[in-house]
Amino acid sequence: MRSSRIFGFVVLLLTVRWVYGFEDLNVTEVSYVEGYGYGVSANPLMVGLTLIQGAAAKGAVCLDGTLPGYHLHRGYGSGARSWLIQLEGGGWCNTIRNCVYRKTTRRGSSTYMEKQIPFTGILSNKAEENPDFFNWNRVKVRYCDGASFSGDSQDEVAKLYFQGQRIWLAAMEDLMSKGMRYANQALLSGCSAGGLASILHCDEFRELFPRTTKVKCLSDAGLFLDAVDVSGGRTLRNMYGGVVSLQGVQKNLPSTCLNHLDPTSCFFPQNLIANIQTPLFLLNAAYDAWQLQASLAPPSADPHGYWRGCKLNHAQCTASQIQFLQGFRNQMLNAIKGFSMSRKNGLFINSCFAHCQTERQDTWFADDSPLIGNKVSPMRLTVFVMQNIKWKLKK
């Protein structure tokens, strides 16, 4: 293992690992119920689902009209007035057809949500697994709108409610009433589509609190790039275009971006991060497994399956495929070049084939996590970096 300084910030070049990737544009996070969402955590804390009563009166409903919800585990001791909000990921829906399907799943209806979910990784309540946040108030906000908590529209014929923005507001209002208003420090985080949401809502989150409250944001695997796929097309841009237009996202995108770019471009975080005023930390794999699977080399762009072996096992990638992947990595580093120059921001870009590293115990903090200099895991380094570039989250 070694580290290099690029553009004035540290990028860690770790032993490349493959962590579960996905083919489906509507799935961006590891499932709780498929067995590997727990990482290596033994007997994880199970936290119950709380539906937001009164949300429907505000129009804050899931795709199918059911109530949104979250899972809350209370903090204690030194963490009693510290809050960590984790926005769930789970892809997007960009057409009536796939949104209608989505509302028959937990990603579009609270009817199908698990009544309890495991809190692992950054949400763990065990000091040995999560030494920095184990005793904070930790919240997992469920994702059931399909537009990274940013839509504001509906389709009466299909009975679809695109109310992600209202869900975000209703969840924050409910949590503020349950003690978050008294926080002395608060961290908004999210994985994948939730990582994008943590970027979109970062400054809004800051405005919920008085200036005396320390507020930061963390985006895990949310740096989705407007990249060219292996066929020369733009699979993810086409997908995002549908999400933005169908779900009325434009009205909730920042004017600082819309003043000079089209709405679809303003749904890409690379065009948003430079103008975010609240301290933001980016955690991402340079060879993001989901983006490789679903954005760079999806079946639609690779009908003959030339990339199938490479996607399933990076050791099978040809020299030209490795060069293509290296180009994607370089694009990611270029996208955050300006962002990295601000001392209030932080980032950790590793050379893993991974997606969502804060929620899995084995990538967040475990005995066999990758080590840097045989001393510290990448996720502990993330916290260290946060603490040493004006990112101190604990007293």
mmCIF file of C-alpha atoms in Angstrom:
data_model
loop_
_atom_site.group_PDB
_atom_site.id
_atom_site.type_symbol
_atom_site.label_atom_id
_atom_site.label_comp_id
_atom_site.label_asym_id
_atom_site.label_seq_id
_atom_site.Cartn_x
_atom_site.Cartn_y
_atom_site.Cartn_z
ATOM 1 C CA MET A 1 0.000 0.000 0.000
ATOM 2 C CA ARG A 2 1.138 3.509 -0.639
ATOM 3 C CA SER A 3 -0.216 7.024 -0.739
ATOM 4 C CA SER A 4 0.238 9.801 -3.263
ATOM 5 C CA ARG A 5 -0.522 13.500 -3.062
ATOM 6 C CA ILE A 6 -2.635 14.550 -6.014
ATOM 7 C CA PHE A 7 -4.038 18.065 -6.517
ATOM 8 C CA GLY A 8 -3.007 18.956 -2.956
ATOM 9 C CA PHE A 9 -4.912 16.159 -1.206
ATOM 10 C CA VAL A 10 -4.155 12.604 -0.246
ATOM 11 C CA VAL A 11 -5.492 9.825 -2.418
ATOM 12 C CA LEU A 12 -4.789 6.367 -1.045
ATOM 13 C CA LEU A 13 -3.791 3.707 -3.531
ATOM 14 C CA LEU A 14 -4.917 0.572 -1.746
ATOM 15 C CA THR A 15 -4.852 -3.038 -2.763
ATOM 16 C CA VAL A 16 -7.776 -3.236 -5.171
ATOM 17 C CA ARG A 17 -10.759 -5.091 -3.773
ATOM 18 C CA TRP A 18 -14.045 -6.107 -5.352
ATOM 19 C CA VAL A 19 -17.106 -5.351 -3.243
ATOM 20 C CA TYR A 20 -20.528 -6.230 -4.552
ATOM 21 C CA GLY A 21 -21.553 -4.418 -7.738
ATOM 22 C CA PHE A 22 -24.933 -4.225 -9.398
ATOM 23 C CA GLU A 23 -26.491 -4.324 -12.841
ATOM 24 C CA ASP A 24 -29.755 -2.521 -12.012
ATOM 25 C CA LEU A 25 -29.981 1.273 -12.229
ATOM 26 C CA ASN A 26 -32.769 1.096 -9.643
ATOM 27 C CA VAL A 27 -30.539 -0.556 -7.033
ATOM 28 C CA THR A 28 -27.500 1.172 -5.598
ATOM 29 C CA GLU A 29 -27.058 -0.217 -2.114
ATOM 30 C CA VAL A 30 -26.437 -3.601 -0.555
ATOM 31 C CA SER A 31 -29.659 -5.259 0.568
ATOM 32 C CA TYR A 32 -30.251 -5.819 4.258
ATOM 33 C CA VAL A 33 -31.923 -9.141 3.631
ATOM 34 C CA GLU A 34 -29.486 -10.775 1.243
ATOM 35 C CA GLY A 35 -27.046 -11.674 3.980
ATOM 36 C CA TYR A 36 -24.010 -9.575 3.141
ATOM 37 C CA GLY A 37 -25.318 -6.197 4.263
ATOM 38 C CA TYR A 38 -24.057 -6.873 7.759
ATOM 39 C CA GLY A 39 -20.381 -6.977 6.801
ATOM 40 C CA VAL A 40 -18.650 -8.788 9.655
ATOM 41 C CA SER A 41 -20.702 -7.405 12.539
ATOM 42 C CA ALA A 42 -21.838 -10.134 14.935
ATOM 43 C CA ASN A 43 -25.335 -9.800 16.381
ATOM 44 C CA PRO A 44 -25.965 -6.287 15.075
ATOM 45 C CA LEU A 45 -28.370 -3.992 16.862
ATOM 46 C CA MET A 46 -31.839 -4.227 15.286
ATOM 47 C CA VAL A 47 -33.727 -0.921 15.255
ATOM 48 C CA GLY A 48 -37.449 -0.575 14.678
ATOM 49 C CA LEU A 49 -39.207 1.464 11.999
ATOM 50 C CA THR A 50 -40.993 4.679 12.982
ATOM 51 C CA LEU A 51 -43.577 5.990 10.520
ATOM 52 C CA ILE A 52 -43.897 9.769 10.398
ATOM 53 C CA GLN A 53 -47.394 10.452 11.590
ATOM 54 C CA GLY A 54 -48.893 13.581 10.063
ATOM 55 C CA ALA A 55 -46.633 13.422 7.014
ATOM 56 C CA ALA A 56 -49.540 12.690 4.665
ATOM 57 C CA ALA A 57 -51.225 15.967 5.622
ATOM 58 C CA LYS A 58 -48.116 17.728 4.325
ATOM 59 C CA GLY A 59 -48.067 15.725 1.086
ATOM 60 C CA ALA A 60 -44.953 13.887 2.304
ATOM 61 C CA VAL A 61 -45.668 10.350 1.133
ATOM 62 C CA CYS A 62 -43.882 7.471 -0.580
ATOM 63 C CA LEU A 63 -44.438 6.682 -4.258
ATOM 64 C CA ASP A 64 -47.588 4.697 -3.437
ATOM 65 C CA GLY A 65 -48.972 7.231 -0.955
ATOM 66 C CA THR A 66 -47.932 5.429 2.234
ATOM 67 C CA LEU A 67 -46.221 7.172 5.130
ATOM 68 C CA PRO A 68 -42.424 7.609 5.065
ATOM 69 C CA GLY A 69 -40.339 6.518 8.006
ATOM 70 C CA TYR A 70 -36.997 6.244 9.757
ATOM 71 C CA HIS A 71 -35.147 4.154 12.336
ATOM 72 C CA LEU A 72 -33.833 5.979 15.423
ATOM 73 C CA HIS A 73 -31.506 4.715 18.137
ATOM 74 C CA ARG A 74 -31.001 7.205 20.953
ATOM 75 C CA GLY A 75 -27.596 8.451 22.002
ATOM 76 C CA TYR A 76 -26.301 8.658 25.541
ATOM 77 C CA GLY A 77 -23.482 10.018 27.655
ATOM 78 C CA SER A 78 -21.094 12.223 25.703
ATOM 79 C CA GLY A 79 -23.145 11.581 22.537
ATOM 80 C CA ALA A 80 -26.546 12.525 23.948
ATOM 81 C CA ARG A 81 -26.601 15.822 22.059
ATOM 82 C CA SER A 82 -24.865 14.588 18.912
ATOM 83 C CA TRP A 83 -26.899 13.461 15.903
ATOM 84 C CA LEU A 84 -25.994 11.365 12.861
ATOM 85 C CA ILE A 85 -28.566 11.250 10.068
ATOM 86 C CA GLN A 86 -28.024 8.577 7.409
ATOM 87 C CA LEU A 87 -30.093 8.893 4.219
ATOM 88 C CA GLU A 88 -30.796 5.490 2.686
ATOM 89 C CA GLY A 89 -29.765 4.727 -0.882
ATOM 90 C CA GLY A 90 -31.475 2.577 -3.480
ATOM 91 C CA GLY A 91 -31.258 3.946 -7.022
ATOM 92 C CA TRP A 92 -33.837 6.034 -8.845
ATOM 93 C CA CYS A 93 -36.872 5.592 -11.073
ATOM 94 C CA ASN A 94 -37.041 7.582 -14.284
ATOM 95 C CA THR A 95 -40.151 6.304 -16.087
ATOM 96 C CA ILE A 96 -43.760 5.707 -15.124
ATOM 97 C CA ARG A 97 -43.234 2.008 -15.707
ATOM 98 C CA ASN A 98 -40.300 1.529 -13.360
ATOM 99 C CA CYS A 99 -41.776 3.886 -10.763
ATOM 100 C CA VAL A 100 -44.986 1.808 -10.783
ATOM 101 C CA TYR A 101 -42.863 -1.277 -10.185
ATOM 102 C CA ARG A 102 -40.816 0.495 -7.525
ATOM 103 C CA LYS A 103 -43.915 1.305 -5.468
ATOM 104 C CA THR A 104 -44.433 -2.443 -4.981
ATOM 105 C CA THR A 105 -41.088 -2.643 -3.155
ATOM 106 C CA ARG A 106 -39.559 -1.186 0.002
ATOM 107 C CA ARG A 107 -37.996 1.528 -2.155
ATOM 108 C CA GLY A 108 -41.403 2.942 -2.985
ATOM 109 C CA SER A 109 -43.704 1.953 -0.152
ATOM 110 C CA SER A 110 -43.419 1.694 3.617
ATOM 111 C CA THR A 111 -45.791 -1.276 3.398
ATOM 112 C CA TYR A 112 -42.843 -3.371 2.203
ATOM 113 C CA MET A 113 -40.159 -1.879 4.420
ATOM 114 C CA GLU A 114 -38.481 -4.084 7.014
ATOM 115 C CA LYS A 115 -39.932 -3.426 10.456
ATOM 116 C CA GLN A 116 -36.419 -3.674 11.876
ATOM 117 C CA ILE A 117 -33.023 -3.199 10.252
ATOM 118 C CA PRO A 118 -29.461 -3.811 11.487
ATOM 119 C CA PHE A 119 -27.383 -0.821 12.516
ATOM 120 C CA THR A 120 -23.829 -1.625 11.393
ATOM 121 C CA GLY A 121 -20.764 0.335 10.359
ATOM 122 C CA ILE A 122 -21.194 4.026 11.044
ATOM 123 C CA LEU A 123 -24.561 3.253 12.694
ATOM 124 C CA SER A 124 -23.271 0.560 15.066
ATOM 125 C CA ASN A 125 -23.850 0.979 18.790
ATOM 126 C CA LYS A 126 -20.644 -0.873 19.686
ATOM 127 C CA ALA A 127 -17.586 1.159 20.619
ATOM 128 C CA GLU A 128 -15.269 -1.513 19.231
ATOM 129 C CA GLU A 129 -17.007 -1.314 15.824
ATOM 130 C CA ASN A 130 -17.789 2.393 15.651
ATOM 131 C CA PRO A 131 -15.597 4.254 18.160
ATOM 132 C CA ASP A 132 -16.479 7.752 16.950
ATOM 133 C CA PHE A 133 -20.278 7.603 16.701
ATOM 134 C CA PHE A 134 -21.444 4.588 18.739
ATOM 135 C CA ASN A 135 -23.196 6.674 21.413
ATOM 136 C CA TRP A 136 -24.632 9.371 19.149
ATOM 137 C CA ASN A 137 -28.300 9.642 18.258
ATOM 138 C CA ARG A 138 -28.211 7.646 15.016
ATOM 139 C CA VAL A 139 -30.972 7.757 12.420
ATOM 140 C CA LYS A 140 -31.575 5.885 9.185
ATOM 141 C CA VAL A 141 -34.112 7.744 7.018
ATOM 142 C CA ARG A 142 -35.809 5.317 4.634
ATOM 143 C CA TYR A 143 -35.792 6.063 0.915
ATOM 144 C CA CYS A 144 -39.119 5.607 -0.870
ATOM 145 C CA ASP A 145 -39.374 8.358 -3.510
ATOM 146 C CA GLY A 146 -36.856 7.400 -6.213
ATOM 147 C CA ALA A 147 -35.249 10.821 -6.729
ATOM 148 C CA SER A 148 -32.751 11.174 -3.877
ATOM 149 C CA PHE A 149 -35.269 12.949 -1.631
ATOM 150 C CA SER A 150 -35.682 15.789 -4.147
ATOM 151 C CA GLY A 151 -38.822 15.277 -6.239
ATOM 152 C CA ASP A 152 -41.960 17.428 -6.097
ATOM 153 C CA SER A 153 -44.674 16.225 -8.454
ATOM 154 C CA GLN A 154 -47.229 13.476 -8.961
ATOM 155 C CA ASP A 155 -48.949 11.457 -11.658
ATOM 156 C CA GLU A 156 -52.638 11.062 -10.882
ATOM 157 C CA VAL A 157 -53.294 8.515 -13.630
ATOM 158 C CA ALA A 158 -50.570 6.159 -12.424
ATOM 159 C CA LYS A 159 -51.218 7.090 -8.776
ATOM 160 C CA LEU A 160 -47.572 7.978 -8.217
ATOM 161 C CA TYR A 161 -46.446 10.540 -5.665
ATOM 162 C CA PHE A 162 -43.038 12.077 -6.331
ATOM 163 C CA GLN A 163 -42.623 13.826 -3.001
ATOM 164 C CA GLY A 164 -39.017 13.268 -1.983
ATOM 165 C CA GLN A 165 -38.446 16.890 -0.993
ATOM 166 C CA ARG A 166 -41.470 16.873 1.277
ATOM 167 C CA ILE A 167 -40.368 13.555 2.803
ATOM 168 C CA TRP A 168 -36.991 15.122 3.585
ATOM 169 C CA LEU A 169 -38.643 18.130 5.234
ATOM 170 C CA ALA A 170 -41.160 16.029 7.187
ATOM 171 C CA ALA A 171 -38.424 13.725 8.478
ATOM 172 C CA MET A 172 -36.257 16.620 9.603
ATOM 173 C CA GLU A 173 -39.202 18.363 11.277
ATOM 174 C CA ASP A 174 -40.134 15.184 13.134
ATOM 175 C CA LEU A 175 -36.563 14.581 14.295
ATOM 176 C CA MET A 176 -36.178 18.184 15.407
ATOM 177 C CA SER A 177 -39.251 17.698 17.592
ATOM 178 C CA LYS A 178 -37.641 14.593 19.093
ATOM 179 C CA GLY A 179 -34.582 16.414 20.335
ATOM 180 C CA MET A 180 -32.404 17.097 17.317
ATOM 181 C CA ARG A 181 -33.059 20.827 17.742
ATOM 182 C CA TYR A 182 -30.891 20.703 20.856
ATOM 183 C CA ALA A 183 -27.921 19.116 19.069
ATOM 184 C CA ASN A 184 -24.498 20.599 19.700
ATOM 185 C CA GLN A 185 -23.174 18.780 16.627
ATOM 186 C CA ALA A 186 -24.902 17.073 13.696
ATOM 187 C CA LEU A 187 -23.686 15.056 10.726
ATOM 188 C CA LEU A 188 -25.798 14.431 7.619
ATOM 189 C CA SER A 189 -24.605 11.354 5.757
ATOM 190 C CA GLY A 190 -25.883 8.999 3.113
ATOM 191 C CA CYS A 191 -24.885 6.090 0.909
ATOM 192 C CA SER A 192 -25.179 5.986 -2.894
ATOM 193 C CA ALA A 193 -28.461 7.649 -3.925
ATOM 194 C CA GLY A 194 -28.563 8.746 -0.292
ATOM 195 C CA GLY A 195 -25.014 10.060 -0.692
ATOM 196 C CA LEU A 196 -26.240 12.212 -3.559
ATOM 197 C CA ALA A 197 -29.114 13.332 -1.321
ATOM 198 C CA SER A 198 -26.682 14.335 1.434
ATOM 199 C CA ILE A 199 -25.005 16.637 -1.086
ATOM 200 C CA LEU A 200 -28.295 18.041 -2.393
ATOM 201 C CA HIS A 201 -29.571 18.775 1.127
ATOM 202 C CA CYS A 202 -26.319 19.667 2.878
ATOM 203 C CA ASP A 203 -26.869 23.420 3.105
ATOM 204 C CA GLU A 204 -30.564 22.919 3.957
ATOM 205 C CA PHE A 205 -29.486 20.727 6.851
ATOM 206 C CA ARG A 206 -27.142 23.460 8.081
ATOM 207 C CA GLU A 207 -30.023 25.956 8.101
ATOM 208 C CA LEU A 208 -32.029 23.810 10.525
ATOM 209 C CA PHE A 209 -29.659 24.633 13.369
ATOM 210 C CA PRO A 210 -28.359 27.735 15.126
ATOM 211 C CA ARG A 211 -24.875 28.862 14.141
ATOM 212 C CA THR A 212 -23.517 27.544 17.431
ATOM 213 C CA THR A 213 -24.239 23.954 16.322
ATOM 214 C CA LYS A 214 -21.412 22.204 14.478
ATOM 215 C CA VAL A 215 -22.882 20.840 11.258
ATOM 216 C CA LYS A 216 -21.092 18.736 8.631
ATOM 217 C CA CYS A 217 -22.086 16.486 5.720
ATOM 218 C CA LEU A 218 -20.668 13.162 4.516
ATOM 219 C CA SER A 219 -21.390 11.626 1.120
ATOM 220 C CA ASP A 220 -20.504 7.945 0.791
ATOM 221 C CA ALA A 221 -20.473 6.636 -2.812
ATOM 222 C CA GLY A 222 -22.539 9.610 -3.910
ATOM 223 C CA LEU A 223 -20.087 11.041 -6.433
ATOM 224 C CA PHE A 224 -21.901 9.846 -9.559
ATOM 225 C CA LEU A 225 -20.092 11.117 -12.643
ATOM 226 C CA ASP A 226 -21.517 12.342 -15.927
ATOM 227 C CA ALA A 227 -19.352 9.805 -17.717
ATOM 228 C CA VAL A 228 -19.289 8.291 -21.197
ATOM 229 C CA ASP A 229 -20.086 4.573 -21.219
ATOM 230 C CA VAL A 230 -18.211 1.889 -23.159
ATOM 231 C CA SER A 231 -20.379 2.421 -26.253
ATOM 232 C CA GLY A 232 -19.777 6.168 -26.330
ATOM 233 C CA GLY A 233 -23.210 6.970 -24.910
ATOM 234 C CA ARG A 234 -24.220 8.466 -21.581
ATOM 235 C CA THR A 235 -26.325 5.892 -19.775
ATOM 236 C CA LEU A 236 -26.459 7.660 -16.424
ATOM 237 C CA ARG A 237 -27.148 11.087 -17.943
ATOM 238 C CA ASN A 238 -30.116 9.623 -19.804
ATOM 239 C CA MET A 239 -31.329 8.049 -16.577
ATOM 240 C CA TYR A 240 -30.946 11.270 -14.607
ATOM 241 C CA GLY A 241 -32.723 13.242 -17.310
ATOM 242 C CA GLY A 242 -35.780 11.057 -16.849
ATOM 243 C CA VAL A 243 -35.664 11.358 -13.056
ATOM 244 C CA VAL A 244 -35.392 15.146 -13.136
ATOM 245 C CA SER A 245 -38.202 15.686 -15.655
ATOM 246 C CA LEU A 246 -40.605 13.013 -14.374
ATOM 247 C CA GLN A 247 -40.311 13.837 -10.693
ATOM 248 C CA GLY A 248 -40.171 17.631 -10.869
ATOM 249 C CA VAL A 249 -36.695 17.781 -9.383
ATOM 250 C CA GLN A 250 -35.683 21.024 -11.111
ATOM 251 C CA LYS A 251 -37.532 23.264 -8.656
ATOM 252 C CA ASN A 252 -35.412 21.895 -5.802
ATOM 253 C CA LEU A 253 -32.016 22.157 -7.473
ATOM 254 C CA PRO A 254 -29.719 25.036 -6.479
ATOM 255 C CA SER A 255 -29.976 28.225 -8.520
ATOM 256 C CA THR A 256 -26.191 28.580 -8.355
ATOM 257 C CA CYS A 257 -26.040 25.633 -10.739
ATOM 258 C CA LEU A 258 -29.191 26.259 -12.771
ATOM 259 C CA ASN A 259 -27.945 29.742 -13.609
ATOM 260 C CA HIS A 260 -25.419 28.241 -16.008
ATOM 261 C CA LEU A 261 -26.241 24.558 -16.525
ATOM 262 C CA ASP A 262 -29.285 22.495 -17.519
ATOM 263 C CA PRO A 263 -31.320 20.718 -14.789
ATOM 264 C CA THR A 264 -29.946 17.258 -15.585
ATOM 265 C CA SER A 265 -26.369 18.493 -15.217
ATOM 266 C CA CYS A 266 -27.361 20.003 -11.870
ATOM 267 C CA PHE A 267 -28.375 16.581 -10.570
ATOM 268 C CA PHE A 268 -24.766 15.435 -10.950
ATOM 269 C CA PRO A 269 -22.789 16.142 -7.764
ATOM 270 C CA GLN A 270 -19.663 17.131 -9.692
ATOM 271 C CA ASN A 271 -21.550 20.303 -10.661
ATOM 272 C CA LEU A 272 -22.811 20.997 -7.130
ATOM 273 C CA ILE A 273 -20.003 20.414 -4.660
ATOM 274 C CA ALA A 274 -18.044 23.599 -5.420
ATOM 275 C CA ASN A 275 -20.936 25.801 -4.280
ATOM 276 C CA ILE A 276 -21.888 24.012 -1.069
ATOM 277 C CA GLN A 277 -21.195 26.297 1.875
ATOM 278 C CA THR A 278 -21.380 23.684 4.644
ATOM 279 C CA PRO A 279 -18.259 21.564 5.266
ATOM 280 C CA LEU A 280 -18.592 18.415 3.161
ATOM 281 C CA PHE A 281 -16.617 15.184 3.206
ATOM 282 C CA LEU A 282 -16.578 12.911 0.139
ATOM 283 C CA LEU A 283 -15.883 9.199 0.533
ATOM 284 C CA ASN A 284 -15.776 7.291 -2.747
ATOM 285 C CA ALA A 285 -14.080 4.434 -4.538
ATOM 286 C CA ALA A 286 -12.208 5.610 -7.616
ATOM 287 C CA TYR A 287 -13.388 2.413 -9.318
ATOM 288 C CA ASP A 288 -16.944 2.640 -8.018
ATOM 289 C CA ALA A 289 -18.437 -0.857 -8.417
ATOM 290 C CA TRP A 290 -21.981 0.322 -9.095
ATOM 291 C CA GLN A 291 -20.931 2.915 -11.651
ATOM 292 C CA LEU A 292 -18.845 0.299 -13.442
ATOM 293 C CA GLN A 293 -21.760 -2.120 -13.533
ATOM 294 C CA ALA A 294 -24.648 0.200 -14.323
ATOM 295 C CA SER A 295 -23.255 3.428 -15.776
ATOM 296 C CA LEU A 296 -20.003 2.619 -17.569
ATOM 297 C CA ALA A 297 -20.666 -0.898 -18.879
ATOM 298 C CA PRO A 298 -24.349 -1.790 -18.503
ATOM 299 C CA PRO A 299 -25.771 -4.514 -20.790
ATOM 300 C CA SER A 300 -27.391 -1.851 -22.962
ATOM 301 C CA ALA A 301 -23.938 -0.422 -23.777
ATOM 302 C CA ASP A 302 -22.270 -3.831 -23.985
ATOM 303 C CA PRO A 303 -24.738 -6.068 -25.876
ATOM 304 C CA HIS A 304 -22.085 -8.631 -26.770
ATOM 305 C CA GLY A 305 -20.869 -8.963 -23.191
ATOM 306 C CA TYR A 306 -17.241 -7.958 -23.776
ATOM 307 C CA TRP A 307 -17.172 -6.365 -20.323
ATOM 308 C CA ARG A 308 -18.969 -9.139 -18.448
ATOM 309 C CA GLY A 309 -15.823 -10.894 -17.221
ATOM 310 C CA CYS A 310 -14.105 -7.651 -16.271
ATOM 311 C CA LYS A 311 -17.137 -6.498 -14.267
ATOM 312 C CA LEU A 312 -17.359 -9.752 -12.347
ATOM 313 C CA ASN A 313 -13.622 -10.115 -11.754
ATOM 314 C CA HIS A 314 -11.277 -7.194 -12.332
ATOM 315 C CA ALA A 315 -8.383 -9.619 -12.761
ATOM 316 C CA GLN A 316 -9.974 -10.548 -16.097
ATOM 317 C CA CYS A 317 -9.904 -7.000 -17.453
ATOM 318 C CA THR A 318 -7.884 -6.495 -20.628
ATOM 319 C CA ALA A 319 -5.272 -3.776 -20.983
ATOM 320 C CA SER A 320 -7.721 -1.563 -22.888
ATOM 321 C CA GLN A 321 -10.408 -2.082 -20.257
ATOM 322 C CA ILE A 322 -7.980 -1.177 -17.500
ATOM 323 C CA GLN A 323 -7.087 1.948 -19.437
ATOM 324 C CA PHE A 324 -10.791 2.829 -19.686
ATOM 325 C CA LEU A 325 -11.226 2.353 -15.941
ATOM 326 C CA GLN A 326 -8.142 4.447 -15.276
ATOM 327 C CA GLY A 327 -9.702 7.179 -17.377
ATOM 328 C CA PHE A 328 -12.802 7.051 -15.158
ATOM 329 C CA ARG A 329 -10.621 7.337 -12.066
ATOM 330 C CA ASN A 330 -8.850 10.343 -13.566
ATOM 331 C CA GLN A 331 -12.196 11.943 -14.363
ATOM 332 C CA MET A 332 -13.222 11.537 -10.733
ATOM 333 C CA LEU A 333 -10.011 13.138 -9.487
ATOM 334 C CA ASN A 334 -10.441 16.028 -11.912
ATOM 335 C CA ALA A 335 -14.059 16.484 -10.801
ATOM 336 C CA ILE A 336 -13.014 17.082 -7.187
ATOM 337 C CA LYS A 337 -9.865 19.092 -7.889
ATOM 338 C CA GLY A 338 -11.384 22.487 -7.064
ATOM 339 C CA PHE A 339 -13.440 21.071 -4.189
ATOM 340 C CA SER A 340 -10.312 19.683 -2.550
ATOM 341 C CA MET A 341 -8.665 23.087 -2.399
ATOM 342 C CA SER A 342 -11.070 24.348 0.258
ATOM 343 C CA ARG A 343 -9.798 23.766 3.788
ATOM 344 C CA LYS A 344 -13.336 23.348 5.088
ATOM 345 C CA ASN A 345 -13.859 20.269 2.907
ATOM 346 C CA GLY A 346 -12.379 16.795 3.084
ATOM 347 C CA LEU A 347 -12.269 13.653 0.997
ATOM 348 C CA PHE A 348 -11.043 10.084 0.905
ATOM 349 C CA ILE A 349 -10.836 8.474 -2.541
ATOM 350 C CA ASN A 350 -9.538 4.902 -2.473
ATOM 351 C CA SER A 351 -8.666 2.569 -5.324
ATOM 352 C CA CYS A 352 -11.173 -0.137 -4.452
ATOM 353 C CA PHE A 353 -13.878 -1.792 -6.505
ATOM 354 C CA ALA A 354 -16.475 -0.903 -3.878
ATOM 355 C CA HIS A 355 -19.717 0.952 -3.314
ATOM 356 C CA CYS A 356 -20.950 2.248 0.062
ATOM 357 C CA GLN A 357 -18.179 1.779 2.611
ATOM 358 C CA THR A 358 -19.603 3.416 5.755
ATOM 359 C CA GLU A 359 -22.537 1.048 6.302
ATOM 360 C CA ARG A 360 -20.645 -2.238 5.981
ATOM 361 C CA GLN A 361 -18.793 -3.256 9.093
ATOM 362 C CA ASP A 362 -15.934 -4.887 7.188
ATOM 363 C CA THR A 363 -15.111 -1.715 5.260
ATOM 364 C CA TRP A 364 -15.967 0.729 8.048
ATOM 365 C CA PHE A 365 -14.027 -0.713 10.985
ATOM 366 C CA ALA A 366 -13.070 -4.348 11.522
ATOM 367 C CA ASP A 367 -10.116 -6.507 12.520
ATOM 368 C CA ASP A 368 -9.418 -7.434 8.905
ATOM 369 C CA SER A 369 -10.111 -4.071 7.290
ATOM 370 C CA PRO A 370 -7.387 -2.855 4.915
ATOM 371 C CA LEU A 371 -4.551 -1.217 6.819
ATOM 372 C CA ILE A 372 -2.355 1.721 5.913
ATOM 373 C CA GLY A 373 1.162 1.253 7.183
ATOM 374 C CA ASN A 374 -0.157 -1.672 9.278
ATOM 375 C CA LYS A 375 -1.623 0.853 11.679
ATOM 376 C CA VAL A 376 -5.007 2.241 10.710
ATOM 377 C CA SER A 377 -8.023 1.223 8.663
ATOM 378 C CA PRO A 378 -9.151 3.474 5.792
ATOM 379 C CA MET A 379 -12.347 4.409 7.616
ATOM 380 C CA ARG A 380 -10.503 5.398 10.774
ATOM 381 C CA LEU A 381 -8.241 7.452 8.522
ATOM 382 C CA THR A 382 -11.374 9.087 7.130
ATOM 383 C CA VAL A 383 -12.291 10.220 10.633
ATOM 384 C CA PHE A 384 -8.673 11.295 11.262
ATOM 385 C CA VAL A 385 -8.665 13.375 8.080
ATOM 386 C CA MET A 386 -12.022 14.902 9.035
ATOM 387 C CA GLN A 387 -10.599 15.866 12.401
ATOM 388 C CA ASN A 388 -7.469 17.461 10.997
ATOM 389 C CA ILE A 389 -8.869 19.668 8.250
ATOM 390 C CA LYS A 390 -11.332 21.608 10.373
ATOM 391 C CA TRP A 391 -13.512 18.508 10.552
ATOM 392 C CA LYS A 392 -13.482 17.823 14.278
ATOM 393 C CA LEU A 393 -16.837 16.188 14.998
ATOM 394 C CA LYS A 394 -16.249 15.347 18.634
ATOM 395 C CA LYS A 395 -15.227 17.492 21.557
#
